[in-house]
Coordinates of C-alpha atoms in Angstrom, one line a residue:
M28 CA 34.4 154.8 66.7
K29 CA 31.0 152.4 66.7
R30 CA 33.2 149.3 68.4
I31 CA 33.9 152.4 71.4
N32 CA 30.5 153.5 71.0
I33 CA 29.3 149.6 72.5
L34 CA 32.2 149.2 74.2
L35 CA 32.8 152.4 76.9
I36 CA 29.2 152.1 77.8
S37 CA 28.6 148.9 78.3
I38 CA 32.1 148.6 81.1
F39 CA 31.6 153.0 81.7
M40 CA 26.6 151.1 82.6
L41 CA 29.5 148.0 84.7
S42 CA 32.1 151.4 86.5
V43 CA 29.2 152.9 87.2
L44 CA 26.6 150.4 88.9
S45 CA 30.7 149.4 90.8
C46 CA 31.0 152.6 92.6
K47 CA 30.2 151.3 95.9
K48 CA 33.2 148.5 95.7
F49 CA 35.3 151.2 95.1
L50 CA 34.4 154.4 97.5
D51 CA 31.5 153.0 99.8
M52 CA 29.1 154.8 98.1
T53 CA 26.5 154.7 95.9
P54 CA 25.3 157.1 93.4
S55 CA 21.3 158.5 93.9
N56 CA 20.4 155.8 91.0
S57 CA 22.9 153.4 90.0
A58 CA 20.8 151.1 88.8
D59 CA 19.7 153.4 85.4
S60 CA 22.3 156.2 84.4
N61 CA 20.6 158.2 83.0
K62 CA 19.6 159.5 86.8
A63 CA 22.7 158.2 88.2
I64 CA 23.8 161.8 89.2
Q65 CA 21.9 163.9 91.2
T66 CA 24.2 164.9 94.1
P67 CA 27.1 166.8 93.8
R68 CA 28.4 163.2 96.3
D69 CA 27.5 161.2 93.4
A70 CA 30.1 163.2 90.8
Q71 CA 32.5 163.1 93.6
I72 CA 32.2 158.7 92.9
V73 CA 32.7 159.3 88.8
I74 CA 35.5 161.3 90.0
N75 CA 36.5 158.9 91.5
G76 CA 35.9 155.9 89.1
V77 CA 37.9 158.0 86.5
M78 CA 41.2 158.5 88.6
N79 CA 40.9 154.8 88.5
Q80 CA 40.3 154.6 85.1
M81 CA 43.1 156.9 84.4
T82 CA 46.1 154.3 86.4
D83 CA 44.8 151.0 83.9
A84 CA 48.2 149.4 83.0
S85 CA 47.0 150.6 79.4
Y86 CA 47.7 154.7 80.2
Y87 CA 49.0 155.5 83.2
G88 CA 49.5 152.8 85.6
R89 CA 52.1 151.7 83.0
N90 CA 53.2 151.8 79.4
F91 CA 52.3 155.6 78.5
F92 CA 55.3 156.5 81.0
L93 CA 57.1 153.6 79.7
Y94 CA 56.0 155.3 75.8
G95 CA 58.5 158.8 76.4
D96 CA 60.7 156.5 78.2
V97 CA 61.9 153.8 75.6
K98 CA 60.6 155.4 72.4
G99 CA 62.6 158.2 74.1
G100 CA 65.3 156.1 73.9
D101 CA 66.7 156.4 77.8
M102 CA 65.9 153.3 78.3
T103 CA 66.8 150.0 76.6
V104 CA 65.7 146.5 75.8
Y105 CA 68.6 143.8 76.7
S106 CA 66.6 140.7 75.5
Q107 CA 63.8 140.6 73.5
G108 CA 61.0 138.2 73.7
R109 CA 60.5 139.4 77.6
G110 CA 57.6 142.2 76.9
L111 CA 56.3 145.4 75.5
D112 CA 59.2 145.1 73.0
A113 CA 58.0 146.6 69.4
L114 CA 58.0 150.5 72.7
Y115 CA 61.9 149.8 72.0
N116 CA 61.5 148.1 67.5
Y117 CA 58.4 149.5 66.7
N118 CA 58.1 146.3 64.7
Q119 CA 54.3 148.0 65.0
N120 CA 51.2 148.4 62.3
A121 CA 47.5 148.6 62.0
N122 CA 46.5 145.0 63.6
T123 CA 49.3 143.8 64.9
N124 CA 51.3 145.5 68.1
S125 CA 49.3 148.3 67.4
F126 CA 49.0 149.5 71.1
S127 CA 45.1 150.2 70.4
G128 CA 44.5 149.7 74.5
F129 CA 45.8 153.4 74.6
W130 CA 43.3 154.6 71.6
S131 CA 40.5 152.5 73.9
Q132 CA 41.3 153.1 77.2
I133 CA 41.5 157.4 77.0
Y134 CA 38.5 157.2 74.9
Y135 CA 36.2 155.1 77.6
C136 CA 38.1 157.9 80.5
I137 CA 36.7 160.4 78.0
L138 CA 32.9 158.9 78.0
Q139 CA 33.4 158.8 81.5
T140 CA 33.7 162.7 81.2
N141 CA 31.4 163.4 79.0
Y142 CA 28.6 161.7 81.1
L143 CA 29.6 163.5 83.5
L144 CA 29.8 166.5 82.4
E145 CA 26.0 166.9 81.1
E146 CA 24.7 165.5 83.9
I147 CA 25.8 168.0 85.4
A148 CA 24.1 170.5 83.0
K149 CA 21.2 169.2 83.3
Q150 CA 21.6 169.2 87.6
E151 CA 22.6 173.0 87.0
A152 CA 20.5 173.4 84.6
I153 CA 17.2 172.8 87.3
G154 CA 19.0 175.3 90.2
V155 CA 21.3 172.2 92.0
T156 CA 24.7 173.8 92.8
G157 CA 27.5 172.7 94.4
F158 CA 29.1 171.0 91.4
A159 CA 31.9 173.6 90.0
A160 CA 34.8 171.6 91.5
Y161 CA 34.1 168.4 89.7
K162 CA 33.1 169.8 86.6
G163 CA 36.8 171.8 86.6
Q164 CA 38.1 168.1 86.8
A165 CA 36.1 166.7 84.6
L166 CA 37.3 169.1 81.8
T167 CA 41.0 169.6 82.5
A168 CA 41.0 165.3 82.8
R169 CA 39.7 165.6 79.4
A170 CA 42.2 168.7 78.5
L171 CA 44.8 165.6 79.9
M172 CA 43.8 163.1 77.4
Y173 CA 43.0 164.7 75.0
F174 CA 46.7 165.2 74.8
D175 CA 47.9 162.4 75.4
L176 CA 45.9 161.1 72.5
V177 CA 46.8 164.1 69.9
R178 CA 51.0 162.7 71.2
L179 CA 50.6 159.8 70.1
Y180 CA 48.3 159.7 67.4
G181 CA 48.8 163.3 65.9
K182 CA 52.1 164.8 64.9
A183 CA 53.5 167.2 67.6
Y184 CA 52.0 171.4 66.7
T185 CA 55.1 172.8 66.0
D186 CA 55.6 170.6 63.5
N187 CA 52.1 169.7 61.3
S188 CA 49.0 171.8 63.0
Q189 CA 47.0 171.5 60.1
S190 CA 47.8 167.1 60.0
F191 CA 45.1 164.6 61.2
G192 CA 45.2 164.6 64.9
V193 CA 42.4 163.1 66.9
P194 CA 38.5 162.7 66.9
L195 CA 36.6 164.7 68.9
I196 CA 34.0 163.4 71.3
L197 CA 32.7 165.9 73.5
T198 CA 29.0 164.6 73.8
R199 CA 27.7 161.0 73.9
Q200 CA 27.4 159.9 71.0
E201 CA 25.0 157.8 69.5
Y202 CA 25.6 154.0 68.2
E203 CA 25.5 154.6 64.5
A204 CA 28.4 157.1 65.1
Q205 CA 31.2 157.6 63.0
P206 CA 33.0 160.6 64.1
L207 CA 36.6 161.6 62.1
R208 CA 39.8 162.9 63.1
S209 CA 39.8 166.6 63.0
T210 CA 43.1 168.2 63.1
V211 CA 46.1 168.6 65.4
E212 CA 45.1 172.2 65.9
Q213 CA 41.5 172.0 66.3
V214 CA 42.5 169.6 68.9
Y215 CA 44.4 171.6 71.2
N216 CA 42.2 174.6 71.3
Q217 CA 39.4 172.1 72.8
I218 CA 42.4 171.1 74.9
V219 CA 43.2 175.5 76.3
K220 CA 39.1 175.4 76.1
D221 CA 38.8 172.8 78.5
L222 CA 41.6 174.2 80.5
N223 CA 40.3 177.6 80.6
D224 CA 36.7 176.3 81.6
A225 CA 37.7 173.8 84.2
A226 CA 40.7 176.6 85.6
P227 CA 37.8 179.0 88.0
L228 CA 35.9 176.2 88.7
L229 CA 38.3 174.3 91.1
P230 CA 39.8 175.2 94.2
K231 CA 43.6 176.3 94.9
T232 CA 44.5 174.1 98.3
K233 CA 46.1 170.8 97.8
T234 CA 43.9 167.5 96.5
N235 CA 45.2 164.7 97.0
G236 CA 44.4 162.1 94.4
Y237 CA 42.6 164.3 92.7
I238 CA 42.8 168.0 90.0
N239 CA 42.7 171.2 91.9
Y240 CA 43.1 174.6 90.8
Y241 CA 46.8 174.1 90.7
S242 CA 47.3 170.6 89.0
N243 CA 44.3 172.5 86.4
K244 CA 48.3 175.0 85.5
A245 CA 50.9 172.7 86.0
I246 CA 48.9 171.2 82.9
Q247 CA 48.1 174.4 80.9
A248 CA 51.8 174.9 81.1
R249 CA 53.1 172.0 79.6
V250 CA 50.6 171.7 77.0
Y251 CA 50.8 176.1 76.1
L252 CA 54.7 175.0 76.1
Y253 CA 54.1 171.9 73.3
M254 CA 51.8 174.5 71.0
N255 CA 55.4 176.5 71.6
D256 CA 53.1 179.5 73.6
M257 CA 56.4 179.9 76.0
P258 CA 54.7 183.6 77.6
K259 CA 51.8 182.0 78.1
S260 CA 53.8 178.7 79.1
L261 CA 55.9 180.8 80.9
L262 CA 52.2 182.7 83.0
A263 CA 50.8 179.3 83.9
A264 CA 54.0 177.7 85.7
E265 CA 54.8 180.4 87.1
E266 CA 51.4 180.6 88.5
V267 CA 52.3 177.5 89.7
I268 CA 56.0 177.7 91.0
G269 CA 54.2 181.2 93.0
A270 CA 52.0 178.3 95.2
T271 CA 54.7 178.5 98.0
A272 CA 52.2 177.7 100.8
L273 CA 51.0 173.9 98.8
Y274 CA 54.2 173.1 96.9
T275 CA 58.2 173.5 97.6
L276 CA 61.2 171.2 95.7
Y277 CA 62.4 167.9 97.4
T278 CA 65.8 168.8 98.5
N279 CA 68.7 166.5 98.5
A280 CA 68.5 165.1 101.9
N281 CA 64.5 164.2 101.3
W282 CA 64.8 163.5 97.1
V283 CA 64.9 159.7 97.1
D284 CA 63.3 158.8 99.9
S285 CA 60.1 160.9 97.9
W286 CA 59.4 157.8 96.1
K287 CA 58.7 156.2 99.3
S288 CA 55.8 158.4 100.4
Q289 CA 52.7 159.7 98.5
Y290 CA 51.3 163.2 97.6
G291 CA 54.8 164.8 98.9
S292 CA 55.6 168.5 98.7
E293 CA 56.3 168.2 94.9
S294 CA 53.8 166.5 93.8
I295 CA 50.7 168.6 92.2
F296 CA 48.7 165.6 90.0
E297 CA 49.4 162.6 91.5
L298 CA 46.7 159.2 91.2
G299 CA 46.0 156.6 93.6
V300 CA 47.0 153.2 93.0
N301 CA 46.2 151.1 96.1
P302 CA 45.9 147.2 96.6
L303 CA 43.1 145.3 95.8
E304 CA 41.3 148.7 94.1
N305 CA 44.0 149.2 90.7
D306 CA 46.7 147.4 92.6
L307 CA 48.7 145.5 88.6
G308 CA 51.1 144.1 90.2
A309 CA 53.1 142.1 88.5
A310 CA 51.9 144.1 85.9
S311 CA 53.5 146.9 87.2
L312 CA 54.4 150.2 85.7
G313 CA 57.2 149.0 88.8
V314 CA 58.5 145.9 87.7
Y315 CA 58.7 147.0 84.5
Q316 CA 61.3 149.0 85.0
R317 CA 63.9 147.2 88.1
N318 CA 66.2 144.7 87.5
K319 CA 65.0 141.0 86.9
G320 CA 64.1 138.2 89.6
V321 CA 64.5 142.0 92.2
G322 CA 60.7 140.9 94.6
T323 CA 58.5 138.9 91.9
T324 CA 59.7 136.1 89.4
A325 CA 57.1 138.4 87.3
A326 CA 60.3 140.7 87.1
L327 CA 61.7 139.6 83.6
G328 CA 64.4 142.6 83.7
F329 CA 61.9 144.6 80.2
F330 CA 63.6 148.1 80.0
Y331 CA 66.9 148.9 81.7
S332 CA 68.2 152.5 81.6
S333 CA 70.0 153.1 77.7
T334 CA 74.4 154.2 77.2
D335 CA 73.9 157.7 77.0
F336 CA 72.0 158.1 79.0
L337 CA 73.6 156.3 82.2
T338 CA 76.9 158.0 81.2
R339 CA 74.8 161.9 81.0
L340 CA 73.6 160.7 84.5
N341 CA 76.9 159.4 85.8
Q342 CA 78.2 163.4 85.5
G343 CA 80.0 163.8 88.1
T344 CA 79.7 161.4 91.3
S345 CA 78.0 162.9 93.1
D346 CA 74.3 162.9 91.9
I347 CA 71.4 161.6 94.2
R348 CA 69.0 160.4 91.5
R349 CA 71.7 157.5 91.1
G350 CA 69.9 156.0 94.4
I351 CA 66.4 155.4 93.4
M352 CA 69.2 152.8 90.9
A353 CA 70.1 149.9 90.5
R354 CA 72.1 147.7 89.3
D355 CA 70.6 145.7 86.2
E356 CA 72.1 142.1 84.7
S357 CA 74.5 143.2 83.0
S358 CA 77.4 143.6 85.6
A359 CA 77.6 144.7 89.3
T360 CA 78.1 147.5 88.5
R361 CA 76.0 149.5 86.7
L362 CA 73.2 150.8 88.1
G363 CA 70.8 150.6 85.3
A364 CA 67.4 149.7 87.3
L365 CA 64.9 152.1 88.4
Y366 CA 63.0 151.2 91.5
K367 CA 61.6 154.7 91.7
Y368 CA 57.9 152.5 91.0
S369 CA 58.0 150.3 93.1
G370 CA 59.7 153.4 96.3
S371 CA 63.6 152.5 96.7
T372 CA 65.7 150.1 95.8
T373 CA 64.6 147.7 99.1
L374 CA 61.0 147.2 97.7
A375 CA 59.4 150.1 100.5
G376 CA 56.7 151.1 98.7
D377 CA 54.3 154.7 98.9
K378 CA 53.2 153.3 102.0
S379 CA 53.7 151.4 105.7
T380 CA 51.6 148.1 105.2
A381 CA 51.1 149.0 101.0
N382 CA 52.0 146.3 98.4
N383 CA 55.0 147.6 96.4
T384 CA 53.5 147.0 93.7
A385 CA 50.7 149.5 94.4
V386 CA 52.6 152.5 94.2
N387 CA 51.3 155.7 93.5
I388 CA 51.4 157.7 90.4
K389 CA 53.5 160.8 89.8
V390 CA 51.6 162.5 86.5
V391 CA 52.8 165.9 87.7
R392 CA 55.4 167.4 89.5
L393 CA 56.9 169.9 91.1
S394 CA 60.1 170.2 89.0
E395 CA 58.5 168.9 85.9
V396 CA 57.1 173.1 86.3
Y397 CA 60.1 174.8 87.0
L398 CA 61.1 173.0 84.5
I399 CA 59.0 174.2 82.0
A400 CA 59.6 177.7 83.2
A401 CA 63.4 177.5 81.9
E402 CA 62.1 176.8 78.8
A403 CA 59.1 178.7 78.7
A404 CA 61.6 182.2 79.9
L405 CA 64.6 180.9 77.5
S406 CA 63.7 183.3 74.0
T407 CA 63.5 186.6 76.5
N408 CA 64.7 185.8 79.8
T409 CA 67.7 184.0 80.4
T410 CA 68.1 184.4 84.5
K411 CA 64.8 183.4 85.1
A412 CA 65.5 180.6 82.6
A413 CA 68.7 180.0 83.7
N414 CA 67.7 179.8 87.0
Y415 CA 64.7 177.9 86.9
L416 CA 67.5 175.3 85.7
N417 CA 69.4 175.3 88.4
A418 CA 66.9 174.7 90.9
I419 CA 67.3 170.9 89.2
R420 CA 69.9 170.8 87.9
Q421 CA 71.2 170.8 92.0
R422 CA 70.4 167.6 92.1
N423 CA 73.9 166.6 90.9
P424 CA 76.1 169.4 93.8
S425 CA 79.4 169.3 90.8
S426 CA 77.2 170.1 88.0
V427 CA 78.3 173.3 86.4
L428 CA 75.1 175.4 87.7
A429 CA 73.6 177.5 83.8
T430 CA 74.3 181.2 83.6
P431 CA 72.5 183.7 81.1
A432 CA 75.1 183.9 79.0
T433 CA 75.3 179.7 78.9
V434 CA 71.5 178.4 79.4
T435 CA 70.6 176.5 76.6
L436 CA 67.4 174.2 75.7
D437 CA 69.7 171.2 75.1
M438 CA 70.7 171.5 78.7
I439 CA 67.1 171.9 79.9
L440 CA 66.3 169.7 77.7
D441 CA 68.9 166.9 79.1
E442 CA 67.5 168.4 82.7
K443 CA 64.4 167.4 82.1
S444 CA 65.6 163.7 81.2
K445 CA 67.5 162.7 84.1
E446 CA 64.8 164.2 86.9
L447 CA 61.9 163.0 84.7
Y448 CA 63.7 159.9 84.0
G449 CA 61.3 156.6 84.0
E450 CA 58.4 159.4 83.8
G451 CA 56.6 159.1 80.0
Q452 CA 58.3 162.8 78.6
R453 CA 61.5 161.8 76.4
F454 CA 60.6 161.0 73.7
F455 CA 57.2 163.4 73.0
D456 CA 60.3 166.3 73.8
L457 CA 62.7 165.8 71.7
I458 CA 59.4 165.4 69.1
R459 CA 58.4 168.7 69.8
T460 CA 61.6 169.6 69.9
N461 CA 62.3 168.1 65.9
K462 CA 66.1 166.4 67.8
S463 CA 67.1 163.0 67.2
I464 CA 66.8 159.9 69.0
T465 CA 69.5 157.5 68.9
Y466 CA 68.5 153.5 70.6
N467 CA 71.1 151.9 72.1
D468 CA 70.1 148.9 70.6
E469 CA 74.1 147.1 71.2
F470 CA 73.2 147.5 74.9
G471 CA 72.0 144.0 74.4
G472 CA 73.6 142.9 71.3
L473 CA 70.3 142.9 69.4
T474 CA 69.6 143.4 64.8
I475 CA 65.9 146.1 64.9
S476 CA 65.1 145.7 61.2
T477 CA 61.7 147.4 61.7
R478 CA 63.4 151.7 62.4
P479 CA 66.6 152.9 61.7
K480 CA 69.0 152.9 65.0
T481 CA 69.3 157.0 64.2
I482 CA 65.5 158.5 64.2
D483 CA 63.3 161.8 63.5
R484 CA 60.2 162.7 63.8
T485 CA 60.0 162.3 59.4
F486 CA 60.4 158.8 60.6
N487 CA 56.7 157.9 60.3
K488 CA 56.2 155.2 62.9
T489 CA 56.7 157.6 65.4
L490 CA 52.9 157.8 65.2
L491 CA 50.4 154.5 66.7
P492 CA 48.6 153.6 63.8
I493 CA 45.0 154.0 64.1
P494 CA 44.2 150.2 65.3
Q495 CA 42.4 148.1 62.4
T496 CA 39.6 147.3 64.4
E497 CA 38.5 150.7 64.8
I498 CA 38.8 150.6 60.8
N499 CA 36.5 148.2 60.4
A500 CA 34.1 149.5 62.4
N501 CA 34.2 153.8 61.4
P502 CA 34.8 152.3 58.4
G503 CA 35.8 156.9 57.0
I504 CA 38.7 156.9 59.2
K505 CA 40.8 154.3 56.9
A506 CA 41.4 157.6 54.6
Q507 CA 42.8 158.7 57.4
Q508 CA 45.0 156.9 58.6
N509 CA 49.0 157.8 60.3
P510 CA 50.6 158.0 57.2
G511 CA 53.1 154.4 56.0
Y512 CA 50.1 151.7 58.1

């Protein structure tokens, strides 16, 4: 952790000093980080920095979403060597392909939230008011970051909650600090605490690009689902679903075009991506998901839909979600390339003047909340479960709708795979529900020696290794390395 402290403190200082360019604002004292947060306006600047850093390529800007779909088997590789192959073939260890960017970037974002929370506490202690919403956003963001970290590096809560999770860092650390890993349960308990502490501080109005009360509740619903606390998950999900004045499901007629728009009626938490600021260009999520050569020679055909996914999506002929997909290089008819994060199959982007790679990142959508509610209700109220599932299942009008007698977990997970394809959910859903994952190696004629064709959560590489650079700086964590590394 010492290495992270050195790197992240340096980067954070630079980020505080560079906020003027990002927002055309300056903190009250941008030259001294200990005095930078003096007013709510200053806190807003840091929140903007947090949201901006969450769109980094090593986090929501690209790799985290790819991780969920590629490792989850819904995406496959046509040809190795194009980039990020280790997501698919699991050729990863503590030194090579460790995806250490997850560790460093997410902890960097946590450092920013910790800094903001401590500075707000100082100002509130001397009577300054107006910080509540920013405190709520920082706590919710920190909870989400720890939720993402513990899913990458720790076993599923439903598998072994007493196994190692990740280090819990809730305050600014001294240079010499070398915190060790908390248990999965301890990390989840902190996540829940942060979310519950934050909720009453947040506005119940729609705040585009930021976290509001319903963003918090949607994240709560997701976290409780992973903890298998179905009553609390359902309660949180239904509170979001009930906010119909703010959020409504896209109709079948407008679902495809919704990807051209920012902050639509399903957008509960959406991170802004802007040209000349945090647009990743040729390294963006959209470019990594589209067909080879489309829009730029940098589009190498990195990842396409697996045959199993397409078979499920193509049941019937009328699933509207096929409208955001186009052919891949394998044939003239196989619609295996995804264009959600290009705005459309014609690269419309999501703003009239935007670069087609500067497409906002939809972290939580209302469709997911409906599917969370369906799963959370399944064991106690199959009528609710079927109704929530059917609200999304009707994206394919030729589907046979679920009934209270026929609704199952597999049906819900299948619908979630189709609705949230490309949004980074599949792997984590299969791991937490103890399902196997089979990879479509034959699509590219690949021979993979670094993992079996079919895995489950007993396969050690479903957890990332603690990066060797972190172990070098924090020797105590070596004894807590994940098994097999």
